[in-house]
Coordinates of C-alpha atoms and ligand atoms in Angstrom, one line a residue:
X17 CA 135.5 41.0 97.8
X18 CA 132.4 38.3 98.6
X19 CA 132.6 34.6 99.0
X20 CA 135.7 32.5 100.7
X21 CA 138.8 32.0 99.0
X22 CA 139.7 29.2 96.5
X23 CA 142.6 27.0 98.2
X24 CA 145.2 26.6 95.9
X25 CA 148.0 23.3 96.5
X26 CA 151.4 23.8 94.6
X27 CA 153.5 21.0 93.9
X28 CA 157.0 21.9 93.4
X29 CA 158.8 24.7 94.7
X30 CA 161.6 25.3 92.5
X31 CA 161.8 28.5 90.3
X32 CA 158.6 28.7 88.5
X33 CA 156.5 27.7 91.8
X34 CA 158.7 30.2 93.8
X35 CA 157.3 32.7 91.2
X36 CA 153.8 31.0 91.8
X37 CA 154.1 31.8 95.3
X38 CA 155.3 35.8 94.8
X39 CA 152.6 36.4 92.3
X40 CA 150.0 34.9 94.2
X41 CA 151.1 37.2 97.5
X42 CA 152.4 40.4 96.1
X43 CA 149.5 40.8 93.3
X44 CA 147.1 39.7 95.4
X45 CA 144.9 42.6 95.5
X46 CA 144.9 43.1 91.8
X47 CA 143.6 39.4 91.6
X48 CA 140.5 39.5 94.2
X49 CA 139.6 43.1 92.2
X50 CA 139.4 40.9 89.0
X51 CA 138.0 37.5 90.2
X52 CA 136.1 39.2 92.7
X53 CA 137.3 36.7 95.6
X54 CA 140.4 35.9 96.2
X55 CA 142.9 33.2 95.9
X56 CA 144.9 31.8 98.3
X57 CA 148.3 29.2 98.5
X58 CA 147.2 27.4 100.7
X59 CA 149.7 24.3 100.9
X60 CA 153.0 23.6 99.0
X61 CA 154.9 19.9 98.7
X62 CA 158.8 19.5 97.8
X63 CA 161.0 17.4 98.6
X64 CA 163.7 19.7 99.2
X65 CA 162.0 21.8 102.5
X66 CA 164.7 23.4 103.4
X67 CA 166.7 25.9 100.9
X68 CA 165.3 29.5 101.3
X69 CA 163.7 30.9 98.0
X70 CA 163.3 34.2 99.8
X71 CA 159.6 34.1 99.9
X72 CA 157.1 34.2 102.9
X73 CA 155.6 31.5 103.5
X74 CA 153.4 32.1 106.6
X75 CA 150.2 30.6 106.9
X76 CA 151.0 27.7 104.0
X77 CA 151.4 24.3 104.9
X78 CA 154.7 23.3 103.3
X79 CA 156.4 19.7 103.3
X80 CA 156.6 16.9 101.2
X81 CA 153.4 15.2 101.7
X82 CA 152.2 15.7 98.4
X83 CA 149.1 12.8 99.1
X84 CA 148.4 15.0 101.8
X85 CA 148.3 17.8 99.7
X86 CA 146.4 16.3 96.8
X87 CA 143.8 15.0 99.6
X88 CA 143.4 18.0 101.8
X89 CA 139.8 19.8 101.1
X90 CA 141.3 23.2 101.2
X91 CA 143.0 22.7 98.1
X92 CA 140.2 23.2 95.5
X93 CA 143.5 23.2 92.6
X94 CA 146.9 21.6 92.1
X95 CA 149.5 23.3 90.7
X96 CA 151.8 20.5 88.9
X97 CA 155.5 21.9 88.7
X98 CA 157.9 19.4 88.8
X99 CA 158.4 18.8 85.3
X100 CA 159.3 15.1 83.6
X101 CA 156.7 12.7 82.5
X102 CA 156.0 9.6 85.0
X103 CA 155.6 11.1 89.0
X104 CA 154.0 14.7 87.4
X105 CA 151.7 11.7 85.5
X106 CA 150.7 9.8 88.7
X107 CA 150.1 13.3 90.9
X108 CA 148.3 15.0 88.2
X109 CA 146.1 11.7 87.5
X110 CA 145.7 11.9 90.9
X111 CA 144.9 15.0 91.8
X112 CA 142.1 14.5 89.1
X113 CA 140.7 11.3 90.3
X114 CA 140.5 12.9 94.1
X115 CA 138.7 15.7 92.1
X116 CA 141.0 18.7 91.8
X117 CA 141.5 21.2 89.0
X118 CA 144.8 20.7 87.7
X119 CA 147.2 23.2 86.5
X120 CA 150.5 22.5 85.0
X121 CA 153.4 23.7 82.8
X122 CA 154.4 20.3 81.7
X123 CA 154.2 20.4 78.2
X124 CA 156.5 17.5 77.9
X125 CA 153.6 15.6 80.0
X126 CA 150.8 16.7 77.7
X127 CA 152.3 16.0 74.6
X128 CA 152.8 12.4 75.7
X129 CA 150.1 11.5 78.1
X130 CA 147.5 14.3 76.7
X131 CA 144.7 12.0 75.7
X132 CA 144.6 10.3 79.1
X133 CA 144.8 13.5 81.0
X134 CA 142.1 15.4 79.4
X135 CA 139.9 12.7 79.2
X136 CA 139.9 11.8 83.1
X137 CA 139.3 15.1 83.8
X138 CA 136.4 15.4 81.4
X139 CA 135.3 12.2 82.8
X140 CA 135.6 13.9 86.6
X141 CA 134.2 17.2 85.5
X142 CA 137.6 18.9 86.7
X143 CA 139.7 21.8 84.6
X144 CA 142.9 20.9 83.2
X145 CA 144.9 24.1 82.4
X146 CA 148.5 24.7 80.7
X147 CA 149.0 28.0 79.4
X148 CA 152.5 28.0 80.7
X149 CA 153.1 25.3 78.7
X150 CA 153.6 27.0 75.5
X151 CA 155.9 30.3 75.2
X152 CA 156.0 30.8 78.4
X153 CA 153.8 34.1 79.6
X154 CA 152.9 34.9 76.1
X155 CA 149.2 33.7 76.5
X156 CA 148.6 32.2 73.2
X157 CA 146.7 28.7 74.0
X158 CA 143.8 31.4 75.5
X159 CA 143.8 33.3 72.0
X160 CA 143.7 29.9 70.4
X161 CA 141.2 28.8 72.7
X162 CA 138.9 31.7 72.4
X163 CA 140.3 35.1 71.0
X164 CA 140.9 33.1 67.3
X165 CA 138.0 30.5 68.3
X166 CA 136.1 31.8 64.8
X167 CA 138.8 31.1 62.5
X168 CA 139.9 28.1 60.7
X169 CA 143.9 28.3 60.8
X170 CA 145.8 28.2 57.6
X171 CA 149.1 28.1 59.3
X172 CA 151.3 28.6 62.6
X173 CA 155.3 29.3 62.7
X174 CA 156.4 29.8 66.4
X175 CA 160.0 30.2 67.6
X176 CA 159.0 28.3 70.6
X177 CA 162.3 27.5 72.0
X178 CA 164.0 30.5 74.1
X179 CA 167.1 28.1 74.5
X180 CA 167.8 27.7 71.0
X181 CA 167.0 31.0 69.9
X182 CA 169.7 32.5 72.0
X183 CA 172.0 30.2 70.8
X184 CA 171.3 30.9 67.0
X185 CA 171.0 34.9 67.4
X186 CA 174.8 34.0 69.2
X187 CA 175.8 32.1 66.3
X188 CA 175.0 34.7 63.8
X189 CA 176.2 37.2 65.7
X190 CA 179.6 35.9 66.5
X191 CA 180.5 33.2 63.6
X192 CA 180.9 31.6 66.5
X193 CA 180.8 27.2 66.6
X194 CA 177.4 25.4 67.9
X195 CA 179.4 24.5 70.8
X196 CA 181.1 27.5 71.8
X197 CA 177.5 28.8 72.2
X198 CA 176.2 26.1 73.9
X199 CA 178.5 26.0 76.8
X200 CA 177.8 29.7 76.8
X201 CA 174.2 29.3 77.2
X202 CA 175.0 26.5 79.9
X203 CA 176.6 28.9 81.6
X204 CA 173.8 31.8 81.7
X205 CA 171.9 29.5 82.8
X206 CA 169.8 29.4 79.5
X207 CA 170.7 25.8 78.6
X208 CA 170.1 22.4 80.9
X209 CA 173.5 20.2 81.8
X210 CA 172.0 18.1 79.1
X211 CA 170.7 20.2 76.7
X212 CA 169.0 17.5 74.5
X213 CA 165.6 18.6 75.3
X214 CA 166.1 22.1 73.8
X215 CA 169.1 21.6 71.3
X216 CA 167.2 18.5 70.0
X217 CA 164.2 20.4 68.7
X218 CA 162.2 18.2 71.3
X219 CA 161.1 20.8 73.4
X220 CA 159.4 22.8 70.7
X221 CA 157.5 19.6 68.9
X222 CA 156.1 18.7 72.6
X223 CA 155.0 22.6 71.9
X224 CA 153.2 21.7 68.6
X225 CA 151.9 19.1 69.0
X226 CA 149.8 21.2 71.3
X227 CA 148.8 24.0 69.1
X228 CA 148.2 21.4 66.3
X229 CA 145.4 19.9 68.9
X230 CA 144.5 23.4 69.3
X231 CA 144.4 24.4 65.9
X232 CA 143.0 21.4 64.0
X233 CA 141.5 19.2 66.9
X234 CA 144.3 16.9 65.6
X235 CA 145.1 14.1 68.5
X236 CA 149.2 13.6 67.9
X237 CA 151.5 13.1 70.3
X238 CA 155.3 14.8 69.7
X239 CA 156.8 11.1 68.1
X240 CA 154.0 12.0 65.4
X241 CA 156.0 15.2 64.5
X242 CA 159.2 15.3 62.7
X243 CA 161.6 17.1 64.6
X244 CA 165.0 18.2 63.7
X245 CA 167.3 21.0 66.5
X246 CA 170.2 22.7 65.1
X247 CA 173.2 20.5 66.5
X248 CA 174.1 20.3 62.5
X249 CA 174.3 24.1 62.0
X250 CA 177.5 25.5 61.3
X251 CA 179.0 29.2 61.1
X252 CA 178.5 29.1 57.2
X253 CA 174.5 28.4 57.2
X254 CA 174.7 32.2 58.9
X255 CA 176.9 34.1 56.6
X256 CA 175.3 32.1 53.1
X257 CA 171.9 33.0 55.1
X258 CA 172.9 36.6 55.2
X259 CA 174.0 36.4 51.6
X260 CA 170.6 35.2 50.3
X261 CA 168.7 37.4 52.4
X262 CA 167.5 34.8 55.3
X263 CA 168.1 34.1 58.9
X264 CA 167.9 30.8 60.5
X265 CA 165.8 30.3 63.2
X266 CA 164.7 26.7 64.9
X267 CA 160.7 26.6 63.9
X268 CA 157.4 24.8 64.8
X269 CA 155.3 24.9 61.7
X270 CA 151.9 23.5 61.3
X271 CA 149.6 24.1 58.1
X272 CA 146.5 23.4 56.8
X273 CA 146.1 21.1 53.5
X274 CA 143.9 19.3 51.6
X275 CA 144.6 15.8 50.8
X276 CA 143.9 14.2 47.0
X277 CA 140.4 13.7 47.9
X278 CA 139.7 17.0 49.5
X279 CA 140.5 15.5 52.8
X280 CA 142.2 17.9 55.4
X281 CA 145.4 17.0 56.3
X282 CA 147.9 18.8 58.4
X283 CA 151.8 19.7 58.2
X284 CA 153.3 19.7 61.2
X285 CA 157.5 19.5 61.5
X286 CA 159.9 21.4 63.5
X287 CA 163.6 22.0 61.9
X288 CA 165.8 24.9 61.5
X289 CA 163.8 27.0 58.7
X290 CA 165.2 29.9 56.8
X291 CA 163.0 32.6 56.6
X292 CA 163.2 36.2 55.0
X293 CA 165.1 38.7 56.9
X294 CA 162.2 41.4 56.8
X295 CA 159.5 39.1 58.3
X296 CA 158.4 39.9 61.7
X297 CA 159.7 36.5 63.1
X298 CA 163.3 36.8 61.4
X299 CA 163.8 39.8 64.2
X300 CA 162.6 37.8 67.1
X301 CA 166.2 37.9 69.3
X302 CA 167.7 36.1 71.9
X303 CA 165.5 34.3 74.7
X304 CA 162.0 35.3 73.3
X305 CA 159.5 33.6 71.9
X306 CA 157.0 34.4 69.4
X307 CA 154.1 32.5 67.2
X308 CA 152.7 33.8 64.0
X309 CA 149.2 32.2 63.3
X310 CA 147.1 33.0 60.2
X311 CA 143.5 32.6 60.2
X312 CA 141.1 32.6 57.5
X313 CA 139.4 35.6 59.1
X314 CA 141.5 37.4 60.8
X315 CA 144.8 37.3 58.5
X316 CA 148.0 37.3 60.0
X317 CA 148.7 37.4 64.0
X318 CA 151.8 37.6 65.9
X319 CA 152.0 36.6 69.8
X320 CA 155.7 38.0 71.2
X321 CA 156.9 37.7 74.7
X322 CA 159.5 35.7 77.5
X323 CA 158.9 32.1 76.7
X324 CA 160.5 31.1 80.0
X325 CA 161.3 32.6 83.3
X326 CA 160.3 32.6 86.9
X327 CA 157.7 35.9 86.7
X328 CA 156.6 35.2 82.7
X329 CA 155.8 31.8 83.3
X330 CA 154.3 32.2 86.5
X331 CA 152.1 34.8 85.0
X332 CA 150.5 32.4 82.5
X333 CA 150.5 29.6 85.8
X334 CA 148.5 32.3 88.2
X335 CA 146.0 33.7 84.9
X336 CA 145.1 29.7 84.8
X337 CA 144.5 29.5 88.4
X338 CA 141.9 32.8 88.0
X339 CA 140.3 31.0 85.0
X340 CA 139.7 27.6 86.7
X341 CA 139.0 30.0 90.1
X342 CA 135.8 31.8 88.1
X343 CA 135.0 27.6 86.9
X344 CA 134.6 26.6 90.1
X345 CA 132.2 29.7 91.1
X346 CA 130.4 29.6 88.0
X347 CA 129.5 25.9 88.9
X348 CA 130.6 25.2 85.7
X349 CA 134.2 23.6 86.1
X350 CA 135.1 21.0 83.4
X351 CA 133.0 22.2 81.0
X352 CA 135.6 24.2 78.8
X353 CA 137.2 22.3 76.1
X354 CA 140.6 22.2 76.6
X355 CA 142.0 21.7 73.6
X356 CA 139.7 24.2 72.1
X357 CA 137.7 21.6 70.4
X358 CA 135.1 19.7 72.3
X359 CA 136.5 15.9 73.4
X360 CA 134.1 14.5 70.3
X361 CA 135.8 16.2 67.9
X362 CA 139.5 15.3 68.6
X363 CA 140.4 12.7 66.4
X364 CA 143.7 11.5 65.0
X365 CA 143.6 13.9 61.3
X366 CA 146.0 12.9 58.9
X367 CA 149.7 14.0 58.8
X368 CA 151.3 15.3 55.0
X369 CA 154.3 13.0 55.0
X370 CA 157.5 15.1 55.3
X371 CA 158.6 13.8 51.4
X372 CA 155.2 15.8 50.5
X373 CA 156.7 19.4 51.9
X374 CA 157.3 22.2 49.0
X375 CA 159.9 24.3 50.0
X376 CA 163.0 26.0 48.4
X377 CA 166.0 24.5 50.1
X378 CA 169.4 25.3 50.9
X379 CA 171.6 22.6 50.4
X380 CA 175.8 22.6 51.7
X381 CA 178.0 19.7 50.0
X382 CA 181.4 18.9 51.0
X383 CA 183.3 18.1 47.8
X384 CA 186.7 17.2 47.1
X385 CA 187.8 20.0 45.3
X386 CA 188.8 18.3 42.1
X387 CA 187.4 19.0 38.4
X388 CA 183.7 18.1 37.5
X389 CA 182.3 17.7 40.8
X390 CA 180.0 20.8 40.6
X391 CA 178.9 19.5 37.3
X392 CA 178.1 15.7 38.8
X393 CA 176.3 17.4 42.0
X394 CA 174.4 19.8 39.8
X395 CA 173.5 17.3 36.8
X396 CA 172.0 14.7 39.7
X397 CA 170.3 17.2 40.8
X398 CA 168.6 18.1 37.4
X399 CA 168.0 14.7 37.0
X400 CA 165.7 14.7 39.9
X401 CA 163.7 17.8 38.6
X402 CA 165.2 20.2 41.0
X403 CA 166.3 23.5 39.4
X404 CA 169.0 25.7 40.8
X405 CA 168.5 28.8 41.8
X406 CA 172.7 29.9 43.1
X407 CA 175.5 28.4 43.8
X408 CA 178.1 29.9 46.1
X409 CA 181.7 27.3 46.2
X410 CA 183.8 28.9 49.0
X411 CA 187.6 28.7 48.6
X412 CA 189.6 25.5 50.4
X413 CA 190.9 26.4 53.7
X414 CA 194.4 25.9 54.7
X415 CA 194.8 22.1 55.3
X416 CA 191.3 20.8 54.3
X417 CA 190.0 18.2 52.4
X418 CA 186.9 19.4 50.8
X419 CA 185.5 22.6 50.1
X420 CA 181.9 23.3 51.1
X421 CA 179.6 24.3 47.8
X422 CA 176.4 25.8 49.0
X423 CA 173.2 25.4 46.7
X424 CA 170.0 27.4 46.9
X425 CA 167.2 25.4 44.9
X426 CA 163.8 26.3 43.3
X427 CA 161.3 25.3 45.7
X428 CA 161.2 21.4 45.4
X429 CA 159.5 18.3 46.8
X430 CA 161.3 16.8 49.9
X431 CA 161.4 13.2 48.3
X432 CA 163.1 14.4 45.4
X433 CA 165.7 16.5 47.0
X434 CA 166.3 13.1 49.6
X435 CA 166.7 10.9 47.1
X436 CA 169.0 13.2 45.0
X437 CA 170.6 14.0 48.2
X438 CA 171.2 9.9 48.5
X439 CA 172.7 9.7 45.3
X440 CA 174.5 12.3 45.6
X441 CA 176.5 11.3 49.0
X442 CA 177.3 8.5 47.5
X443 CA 180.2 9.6 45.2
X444 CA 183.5 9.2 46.2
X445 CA 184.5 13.2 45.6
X446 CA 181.6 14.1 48.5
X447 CA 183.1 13.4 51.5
X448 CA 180.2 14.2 54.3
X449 CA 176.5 13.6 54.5
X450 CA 175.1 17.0 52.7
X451 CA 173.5 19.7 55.5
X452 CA 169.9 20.5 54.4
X453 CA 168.1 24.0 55.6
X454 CA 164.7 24.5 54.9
X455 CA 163.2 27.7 53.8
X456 CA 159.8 29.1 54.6
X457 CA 158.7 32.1 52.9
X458 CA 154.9 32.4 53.0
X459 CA 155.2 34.0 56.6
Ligands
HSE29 N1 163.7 25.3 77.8 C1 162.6 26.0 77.2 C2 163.1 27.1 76.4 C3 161.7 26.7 78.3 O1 164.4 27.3 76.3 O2 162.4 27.8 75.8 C4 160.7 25.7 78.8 O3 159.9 25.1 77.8

């Protein structure tokens, strides 16, 4: 070991700082053999001070005086882990300003306040770093960053959402309800009180929107991507999955295309997707995450690993601090791009508007179960150049009032399918907005 230790400041003690904290200490060794110094926790701010997170906290400052912190010159980086968007703004826009590296998991906070972030730490010469951010320990933003650095990315499809993909390998499993499931992931602890974040499909676009950065240099923020969660699933999507040979899992898709002129433009969307059975991600179970990216030169890639959790995350968290650590020895803090393209070269790119997606789809109506509806559905369909590829009508349950006919198409354009869809809901025999599922195959 040569040189003193770099001071690190954590903000937020609750499960991922706790695991902060017992990485820091009980791999500690390991750490200074790598960096060749070591690393130290030097001060920690919460509000809550008192509750014991069995950890050992002996010789760290640790109270709620988190301008103290921020301030203090031991603390070389801040560790922002309270989550939400406006105080982790302010401490982290701070923390910069005063100087500090920053290190966060707040993808929600990057996804919205990104472009002012990075470009007040450029502007201060600090490092910004979030591989936590996105799936967790899996450390795919570093192989974006530099392990794929040579490629030009053709596409991305990440199940980036642990929450959700518990839920839907539950639902599949079980024929079980949406909320069934989701009170039983509320109460594992998997899913929030309000699960809106998750459920919503708002988690994973705050997720894309940073690989799209990564990818393509594209500067979005998540309200550019359209997002869709899997409240509208039902047990049926599963088995009619099953029966054409798919399973449904929640998403994040970004691709590269080229506009009329040559242009490029990018796809980015996150929706429950229907994708072949024997592809690598259709076997990605419960809580995990995983993101397939394919690059020009190196083909297909697939990243796999806890996308959440105290140890996982805080093993992406404590592999940032080391990076930022060798920065700030090198002399050459700030200088990494950290959205793998330099600052210059981030500019807004434009998006393929969602009528402009390709895709087979799988369509559920719910029609009164009276002669000639089929034919109606399937003629206005025809009439909107979208071919059928099946048709499944399951029988009318005891005591209801339509019976759902499920439709697999021939891949179609979006804005045909809507505005057949439109039509379609209108007549008086279809008695609920039709479920649409997408289906990706080129995996
Ligand atoms: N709630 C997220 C998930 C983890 O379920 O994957 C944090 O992004």
């Amino acid at each position: 070991m040569s040189g003193d230790a770099i001071g690190v400041g954590l903000i937020g003690l609750g499960t991922i700082g706790t695991g902060v904290a017992k990485v820091l200490d009980g791999n500690a060794s390991v750490i200074s053999q790598r960096l060749g110094f070591s690393l130290r926790l030097v001060r920690v701010a919460d509000l809550d001070t008192k509750t014991d997170r069995g950890i050992d906290l002996s010789g760290v400052q640790f109270d709620d005086d988190t301008a103290g912190l921020i301030a203090d010159p031991k603390v070389d980086i801040v560790v922002e882990l309270i989550g939400g968007y406006e105080t982790a703004r302010r401490f982290t826009l701070e923390a910069i300003a005063a100087g500090k590296h920053v290190v966060t998991a707040n993808k929600a906070l990057l996804a919205k306040h990104g472009k002012e972030i990075f470009e007040a730490a450029a502007k201060r010469g600090v490092d910004v770093a979030f591989e936590a951010s996105v799936g967790g320990g899996i450390p795919i933003l570093r192989s974006m960053r530099e392990g794929l650095a040579a490629n030009r990315i053709e596409s991305l499809h990440g199940i980036m959402n642990g929450t959700t993909n518990y839920m839907l390998t539950e639902m599949e499993s079980t024929g079980e309800a949406f909320e069934i499931v989701l009170k039983r992931a509320q109460d594992l602890g998997y899913a929030e009180a309000d699960p809106t974040f998750d459920v919503d499909g708002i988690d994973a676009a705050h997720k894309l929107t940073l690989l799209v950065a990564m990818a393509y240099g594209a500067e979005l923020t998540d309200d550019d991507i359209p997002t869709e969660g899997i409240r509208g699933l039902a047990p049926l999507d599963f088995e009619a999955a099953e029966k054409f040979g798919y399973r449904i899992k929640l998403l994040g898709i970004a691709k590269r295309r080229e506009g009329p002129n040559g242009e490029e433009r990018i796809e980015a969307r996150v929706h429950p997707t229907m994708i072949p059975r024997e592809s690598l991600l259709a076997n990605v179970d419960g809580a995990m995450n995983a993101i397939a990216v394919h690059g020009d030169a190196v083909g297909p890639t697939l990243f796999y690993g806890a996308g959440a959790g105290e140890m996982p995350t805080a093993s992406a968290v404590v592999a940032d601090l080391m990076e930022v650590a060798r920065e700030i020895r090198r002399g050459s803090a700030g200088r990494v791009a950290p959205l793998s393209y330099m600052p210059d070269h981030l500019e807004r790119k434009p998006l393929v508007p969602p009528g402009e997606v390709h895709a087979r789809c799988y369509l559920v109506f719910s029609a009164a179960d009276e002669p000639g509806v089929l034919g109606q559905i399937a003629s206005i369909l025809g009439e909107n150049g979208i071919s059928i590829q099946s048709v499944i009508q399951q029988p009318l349950e005891p005591g209801a009032r339509t019976v759902p006919v499920v439709v697999l198409t021939h891949p179609a354009l979006e804005e045909l399918v809507r505005s057949a869809l439109a039509e379609i809901d209108q007549l008086s025999e279809v008695l609920a907005p039709t479920r649409l599922v997408r289906i990706e195959e080129d995996l």
